[in-house]
Structures are given as structure tokens and as C-alpha cells.
Amino acid sequence: MAPNPDYQSIQTHGIRPTSAVWSEAHKTKLWEHFVQTFATVQSRFPAPLDRFDVEGKDKMEQAVMGFIDRRVPITLVLPSFPFKSPNTIDKVLGKLPDRAEELAMERLENFCAQVEEVYSPGCKMVIFSDGRVFNDLLGVDLCDLYAFEDELKAMVRDAGYTHIYFDSLDNYVKNVADPIPEILERFNLMHMDFNARIKTEPAIRNTYCSFCKFLERDLALQWAGMSRSAVKRNCGKIAKQMMHRNVGFSALVDDSYPDALRISIHQYNNAGPKFGIHLIPQESGKPRTPWHSVICEDLDGTPHTVDHKDVDTSKYELIYKRGRKWGYVERPGCTPEEIKQW
């Protein structure tokens, strides 16, 4: 497959030529600054489950030093931001990005900017939307998916962010209307037996169970009135399809961004080559993503991530921004002037 021209432009954009020779000690300091900054967004399992310190850190250093040696922007690729949960009653405020995505974009931009404060060639974050991978399985229309993507890009542009780039599956297939078969065939992944892998591989089984749980909540409105056994059966069927497609999508991302540092919103043991991050505040011990959450913000600015159905409306007031429902802020002491600043 031909190199991704967008990736090549990311690698050269923002380079500041210099004739100075970087010593090994200086390059080591650049790496140390990067990994310390990455720790501010990284998700970690409790020891000894987490393998970053004993295994993953060396792999990350090898990837990052590849950029430092060439004096090009350190590039991270994050498959994420598909679309809002289809459950706009119990889980989210609507179909478009809101305060949750705003916080996530701010977090990613700040991370890259902090890296660039020390590493002058810079740091770039590529958001590779995975919405086309499974939108049909969740009943999400393409018009809603594209509206979500367009508004997310507009939010980044309006905020003046300069470190965030976007990519999508549509840029890599001939048949945009039905991209999955083309991707699976390209990487020889048409036939995979996930039934056997779920039974024999604990990591695959855990992923399958996690998918089933979130599908049950995401599709609760569509499956209202169905028996419990029918819901579980449908969850299992869709979860396996999602896992199969994700293998193909992951292969595409690796092929398109061969040198980039792979990060993920999913929890990993951080042994590498993928490393988990948090996009928004995490509470209740379970991973949270912006597209599955509503933000409630205290008077002191502390944000909380909850399901829409769990918002305490006696404490928090709904606010609007960009012409739509945006999030909640604590009521006492929140003047109309303060609300308008959102």
C-alpha cells in the first residue's frame, strides 16, 4: 500500500531546522520529558497487572527515540471518537460533540503542547475515527456520523488547536459505501473464528464481555421489550462482529502509520506496542469515554463523568453551547454571566 501522504505531511510540518548536534544525554532528557508528560494522560492497571515499567517503557522509548533521532514531530495515533452513543436518553445529551469532547480535545492539545515546550520539532496527535468500522452494527446513520466528525473538527479549529489532526477509514478504501469487506480482504482477515478464541484466550474473552456490556446499554432503546435471552444473544453476535472488524481496522492503522506511537482509549497492560490513555476524568472504577458520557462540573471547576440518567438535576443545571445541550454546572453561585462564558 502506498504511504499515507497525510502522515508524511504530519512528519515534516512544524520542523525547526537547526545545525546544532544533539548529544545522547540531550536526547535522553527529551525522552524523559516525553514519558513524564505522557504519564499525565496514561491509564494504568494496578501493579503487578500493569507491565509498563518492566516492559512497555522500553518499547515506547524505542519508538519515541526514532522521532528524536530524525528530529521530526513525535506522532501519536489514537483510533477513537466514532460518534455519540445511540442511547441519547440514558447515556448522552445528543448526537453531536459536547463538553465531554471539549475536555478531551483540550487534554490532547495540552499534552502535545507540553511535549513541544521541550522538544522543538513538536508533537502531533492523529485522531483516526473508527466510526465507519461499526456504525451500521449500532444503527448509527452515516449522516449522524459525519455530522459528529465535522463538528469535532470545527471545535478544534475554533479553539485554535494546532497539534490535532484527523483521519478516517474513508481515505483508504475504494468502496466508501461498504468499506469493511475491502479492509478485511486486504489484510487476509475474512475468516476468523472468534468463538474458539473467546473460549481459550482470556484477553479476548474479557474484550468480548466488555463489548457485550456496553452494547446492552448503548442499544437499550432499540431493544426495549425484548427478552433478556434475546438481548444477550444479539449482544454476543454484534460483539463478535465488532471484534472481527477491529482486527482489520487495527491492521490498517498500523499499515498507515508504521512509525507512530499507538495509543488507545481501551485499557491495556501497557506492555506495548499500544498504550492506554484517559481522555476525560475517570470515576467509579470503570473506563469512561467522551462519547459515552455527560459532564457535570462543580463550582470549583472539577468535572465529573456520568450517564445522563444519573445526573443530579437538583444540584446541576443544564447549559447550552454552540446551539445545543452542552453539559451541566453546579447551581449555587452560578450566575447567568458565568453560564454565558461556556
Coordinates of C-alpha atoms in Angstrom, one line a residue:
M1 CA 0.0 0.0 0.0
A2 CA 1.3 3.5 -0.8
P3 CA 2.5 5.7 2.1
N4 CA -0.1 7.9 3.6
P5 CA 0.6 11.4 2.3
D6 CA -1.2 13.0 5.3
Y7 CA 1.2 11.1 7.6
Q8 CA 4.2 12.3 5.6
S9 CA 3.0 15.9 5.9
I10 CA 2.5 15.5 9.6
Q11 CA 6.1 14.3 9.9
T12 CA 7.5 17.4 8.2
H13 CA 5.1 20.1 9.4
G14 CA 6.5 22.3 12.1
I15 CA 10.1 21.1 11.9
R16 CA 12.5 23.8 13.0
P17 CA 15.9 23.3 11.2
T18 CA 19.0 23.5 13.3
S19 CA 22.6 22.7 12.7
A20 CA 23.3 22.0 16.4
V21 CA 24.3 18.5 17.2
W22 CA 22.2 16.8 19.9
S23 CA 24.2 14.8 22.4
E24 CA 23.0 11.4 23.6
A25 CA 22.5 13.0 27.0
H26 CA 20.3 15.7 25.5
K27 CA 18.2 13.2 23.6
T28 CA 17.8 11.2 26.8
K29 CA 16.4 14.3 28.5
L30 CA 14.0 14.8 25.7
W31 CA 12.7 11.2 26.0
E32 CA 12.4 11.6 29.8
H33 CA 10.4 14.7 29.4
F34 CA 8.1 12.9 27.0
V35 CA 7.4 9.9 29.2
Q36 CA 6.9 12.2 32.2
T37 CA 4.3 14.2 30.2
F38 CA 2.7 11.0 28.9
A39 CA 2.2 9.9 32.5
T40 CA -0.3 12.7 33.0
V41 CA -2.7 11.1 30.5
Q42 CA -1.8 7.5 30.8
S43 CA -4.2 4.8 32.1
R44 CA -2.6 2.2 34.3
F45 CA -3.6 -1.1 35.8
P46 CA -2.7 -1.7 39.4
A47 CA 0.6 -3.5 39.9
P48 CA 1.5 -6.2 39.1
L49 CA -1.0 -6.3 36.2
D50 CA 0.5 -3.2 34.6
R51 CA 3.6 -4.0 32.5
F52 CA 4.7 -0.5 31.5
D53 CA 7.6 -0.1 33.9
V54 CA 9.1 -3.6 33.3
E55 CA 8.3 -4.0 29.6
G56 CA 6.3 -1.3 27.8
K57 CA 8.5 1.7 28.7
D58 CA 11.4 0.3 26.7
K59 CA 9.2 -0.2 23.6
M60 CA 7.9 3.3 23.9
E61 CA 11.4 4.7 24.3
Q62 CA 12.4 2.9 21.1
A63 CA 9.5 4.4 19.2
V64 CA 10.0 8.0 20.6
M65 CA 13.7 8.0 20.1
G66 CA 13.1 7.1 16.4
F67 CA 11.4 10.6 16.1
I68 CA 14.0 12.3 18.2
D69 CA 16.9 10.9 16.2
R70 CA 15.3 12.2 13.0
R71 CA 14.2 15.5 14.6
V72 CA 10.7 15.2 13.4
P73 CA 7.4 15.7 15.3
I74 CA 6.6 12.8 17.7
T75 CA 3.4 11.4 16.2
L76 CA 0.8 9.5 18.2
V77 CA -2.2 7.9 16.5
L78 CA -5.4 7.4 18.5
P79 CA -8.3 5.3 17.0
S80 CA -11.3 6.9 18.6
F81 CA -14.2 9.4 18.5
P82 CA -16.6 7.3 16.4
F83 CA -19.9 9.0 17.2
K84 CA -22.1 9.6 20.2
S85 CA -23.8 6.7 21.9
P86 CA -27.1 6.0 20.2
N87 CA -28.7 6.0 23.6
T88 CA -29.4 9.7 23.9
I89 CA -31.9 9.2 26.8
D90 CA -29.9 7.3 29.4
K91 CA -26.3 7.9 28.4
V92 CA -25.6 11.1 26.5
L93 CA -27.1 14.5 25.7
G94 CA -27.4 14.2 21.9
K95 CA -25.7 13.2 18.7
L96 CA -23.1 15.9 18.5
P97 CA -19.9 16.6 20.5
D98 CA -20.4 18.5 23.8
R99 CA -18.5 19.4 26.9
A100 CA -17.1 15.8 27.2
E101 CA -15.4 16.0 23.8
E102 CA -14.3 19.6 24.5
L103 CA -12.4 18.4 27.6
A104 CA -10.9 15.5 25.7
M105 CA -9.6 17.8 22.9
E106 CA -8.2 20.2 25.4
R107 CA -6.4 17.4 27.2
L108 CA -4.8 16.1 24.0
E109 CA -3.8 19.6 22.8
N110 CA -2.3 20.4 26.2
F111 CA -0.3 17.2 26.2
C112 CA 1.2 17.8 22.8
A113 CA 1.9 21.5 23.7
Q114 CA 3.7 20.4 26.9
V115 CA 5.9 18.0 24.9
E116 CA 6.7 20.7 22.4
E117 CA 7.8 23.1 25.1
V118 CA 11.0 21.0 25.4
Y119 CA 11.1 19.1 22.1
S120 CA 11.1 21.8 19.5
P121 CA 10.1 19.7 16.4
G122 CA 6.8 19.2 18.2
C123 CA 4.2 16.6 18.9
K124 CA 1.2 15.6 16.7
M125 CA -1.9 13.8 17.7
V126 CA -3.8 11.9 14.9
I127 CA -7.4 11.0 15.7
F128 CA -8.3 8.1 13.4
S129 CA -12.0 7.9 13.6
D130 CA -13.3 4.3 14.0
G131 CA -16.9 5.2 13.4
R132 CA -17.1 3.6 10.0
V133 CA -15.9 0.3 11.4
F134 CA -19.2 -0.4 13.3
N135 CA -21.7 2.4 12.8
D136 CA -24.1 0.0 10.9
L137 CA -23.9 -2.5 13.7
L138 CA -25.2 0.1 16.2
G139 CA -27.8 1.6 13.9
V140 CA -26.0 4.9 13.6
D141 CA -26.7 6.7 10.3
L142 CA -23.8 8.0 8.2
C143 CA -25.3 11.5 8.3
D144 CA -25.1 11.4 12.1
L145 CA -21.5 10.1 12.0
Y146 CA -20.3 12.7 9.5
A147 CA -22.1 15.5 11.5
F148 CA -20.2 14.3 14.6
E149 CA -16.9 14.3 12.8
D150 CA -17.5 17.7 11.2
E151 CA -18.5 19.4 14.4
L152 CA -15.5 17.8 16.3
K153 CA -13.1 19.3 13.6
A154 CA -14.9 22.7 13.9
M155 CA -14.5 22.7 17.7
V156 CA -10.7 22.0 17.3
R157 CA -10.4 24.7 14.7
D158 CA -12.4 27.3 16.7
A159 CA -10.3 26.6 19.8
G160 CA -7.2 27.4 17.8
Y161 CA -5.6 24.0 18.4
T162 CA -2.6 23.2 16.2
H163 CA -1.5 19.8 17.3
I164 CA -4.6 17.7 16.5
Y165 CA -5.1 16.0 13.1
F166 CA -7.9 13.8 11.8
D167 CA -8.0 10.7 9.6
S168 CA -10.7 8.2 8.8
L169 CA -11.4 4.9 7.0
D170 CA -12.9 6.7 4.0
N171 CA -9.4 7.8 3.0
Y172 CA -8.2 4.3 2.5
V173 CA -11.0 2.4 0.6
K174 CA -12.4 2.5 -2.9
N175 CA -15.9 1.5 -1.8
V176 CA -16.8 4.1 0.8
A177 CA -20.3 2.8 1.0
D178 CA -19.2 -0.6 2.3
P179 CA -15.5 -0.4 3.4
I180 CA -15.2 -3.3 5.8
P181 CA -15.1 -6.2 3.3
E182 CA -12.3 -4.4 1.4
I183 CA -10.2 -3.9 4.5
L184 CA -10.6 -7.5 5.8
E185 CA -9.7 -8.8 2.3
R186 CA -6.7 -6.5 2.0
F187 CA -5.2 -7.9 5.2
N188 CA -6.4 -11.5 4.6
L189 CA -8.7 -11.4 7.6
M190 CA -12.0 -12.5 6.0
H191 CA -12.3 -15.7 8.1
M192 CA -11.7 -15.6 11.8
D193 CA -13.1 -18.0 14.5
F194 CA -13.8 -15.8 17.5
N195 CA -15.9 -18.5 19.2
A196 CA -12.8 -20.5 19.7
R197 CA -10.7 -17.6 20.8
I198 CA -13.3 -16.4 23.3
K199 CA -13.2 -19.8 24.9
T200 CA -9.4 -20.2 25.0
E201 CA -7.9 -16.7 25.3
P202 CA -8.6 -14.7 28.5
A203 CA -7.8 -11.3 26.9
I204 CA -10.2 -11.9 24.0
R205 CA -12.8 -13.2 26.4
N206 CA -12.5 -10.0 28.5
T207 CA -12.8 -7.8 25.4
Y208 CA -15.9 -9.8 24.3
C209 CA -17.6 -9.4 27.7
S210 CA -16.8 -5.6 27.8
F211 CA -18.3 -5.2 24.4
C212 CA -21.4 -7.1 25.4
K213 CA -21.9 -4.9 28.5
F214 CA -21.6 -1.6 26.6
L215 CA -23.8 -2.9 23.7
E216 CA -26.5 -3.7 26.2
R217 CA -26.5 -0.1 27.5
D218 CA -26.0 1.6 24.1
L219 CA -28.8 -0.3 22.4
A220 CA -31.2 -0.4 25.3
L221 CA -33.7 1.9 23.5
Q222 CA -33.6 -0.2 20.3
W223 CA -34.1 -3.4 22.2
A224 CA -36.8 -2.3 24.5
G225 CA -39.4 -5.0 25.0
M226 CA -37.0 -7.9 24.0
S227 CA -36.5 -10.8 26.3
R228 CA -33.3 -11.0 28.4
S229 CA -32.1 -14.0 26.4
A230 CA -32.7 -12.3 23.1
V231 CA -30.8 -9.2 24.2
K232 CA -27.8 -11.3 25.3
R233 CA -27.9 -13.3 22.0
N234 CA -27.9 -10.1 20.0
C235 CA -25.1 -8.5 22.1
G236 CA -22.9 -11.6 21.6
K237 CA -23.5 -11.6 17.8
I238 CA -22.7 -7.9 17.4
A239 CA -19.7 -8.1 19.8
K240 CA -18.0 -10.8 17.7
Q241 CA -18.6 -8.8 14.5
M242 CA -17.1 -5.7 16.1
M243 CA -14.0 -7.6 17.3
H244 CA -13.5 -9.1 13.8
R245 CA -13.7 -5.7 12.2
N246 CA -11.5 -4.2 14.8
V247 CA -8.7 -6.6 13.9
G248 CA -8.9 -5.3 10.3
F249 CA -9.1 -1.7 11.3
S250 CA -6.1 -2.1 13.6
A251 CA -4.1 -3.6 10.8
L252 CA -5.0 -0.7 8.6
V253 CA -3.9 1.8 11.2
D254 CA -0.6 0.0 11.7
D255 CA 0.0 0.0 8.0
S256 CA -0.9 3.6 7.5
Y257 CA 1.1 4.9 10.5
P258 CA 4.0 2.5 10.8
D259 CA 6.2 4.6 13.0
A260 CA 3.6 6.4 15.1
L261 CA 3.2 5.7 18.8
R262 CA -0.1 3.7 19.1
I263 CA -2.4 4.9 22.0
S264 CA -5.8 3.6 22.9
I265 CA -8.9 4.5 25.0
H266 CA -9.1 0.8 25.9
Q267 CA -7.3 -0.5 29.0
Y268 CA -4.1 -2.4 28.3
N269 CA -1.4 -3.8 30.5
N270 CA 0.9 -1.3 28.8
A271 CA 3.4 -3.9 27.7
G272 CA 3.3 -2.3 24.3
P273 CA 3.1 -1.6 21.4
K274 CA -0.2 0.0 22.4
F275 CA -0.6 2.2 25.4
G276 CA -3.8 3.2 27.2
I277 CA -4.8 6.8 27.9
H278 CA -7.7 8.6 29.6
L279 CA -9.5 11.3 27.7
I280 CA -11.7 12.6 30.5
P281 CA -11.9 12.2 34.3
Q282 CA -12.4 8.6 35.4
E283 CA -14.8 7.7 38.2
S284 CA -16.4 4.6 39.7
G285 CA -13.5 2.4 38.7
K286 CA -14.7 1.9 35.1
P287 CA -13.2 3.4 31.9
R288 CA -15.1 6.4 30.5
T289 CA -15.0 7.9 27.1
P290 CA -16.5 11.3 26.0
W291 CA -18.9 9.8 23.5
H292 CA -20.5 7.7 26.3
S293 CA -20.7 10.4 29.0
V294 CA -22.2 13.6 30.3
I295 CA -20.1 16.1 32.1
C296 CA -21.2 17.7 35.4
E297 CA -18.9 20.5 36.6
D298 CA -18.7 21.6 40.2
L299 CA -18.3 25.3 41.2
D300 CA -14.6 24.9 41.6
G301 CA -14.3 23.6 38.1
T302 CA -14.0 19.9 39.0
P303 CA -15.6 17.8 36.2
H304 CA -17.4 14.5 36.8
T305 CA -18.4 12.0 34.2
V306 CA -21.7 10.3 34.5
D307 CA -24.5 8.7 32.4
H308 CA -27.2 11.1 31.5
K309 CA -29.8 9.2 33.6
D310 CA -27.6 9.7 36.7
V311 CA -27.3 13.5 36.6
D312 CA -28.5 15.1 39.9
T313 CA -30.6 17.8 38.4
S314 CA -31.3 19.2 41.8
K315 CA -27.6 20.1 42.1
Y316 CA -26.6 20.7 38.4
E317 CA -28.1 22.9 35.8
L318 CA -28.1 22.1 32.1
I319 CA -26.2 24.6 30.0
Y320 CA -26.1 25.2 26.2
K321 CA -23.2 26.0 23.8
R322 CA -22.9 26.0 20.1
G323 CA -26.7 25.9 19.9
R324 CA -27.1 22.6 21.7
K325 CA -27.1 20.9 25.1
W326 CA -23.5 21.0 26.3
G327 CA -23.2 19.8 29.9
Y328 CA -24.2 20.6 33.5
V329 CA -22.8 23.0 36.0
E330 CA -23.4 23.2 39.8
R331 CA -26.3 25.5 40.6
P332 CA -25.3 27.5 43.7
G333 CA -23.3 30.6 42.9
C334 CA -23.6 30.1 39.2
T335 CA -24.7 33.4 37.8
P336 CA -26.2 34.0 34.3
E337 CA -23.0 35.8 33.4
E338 CA -20.9 32.8 34.3
I339 CA -23.2 30.4 32.4
K340 CA -22.8 32.6 29.3
Q341 CA -19.0 32.1 29.4
W342 CA -19.4 28.5 28.4

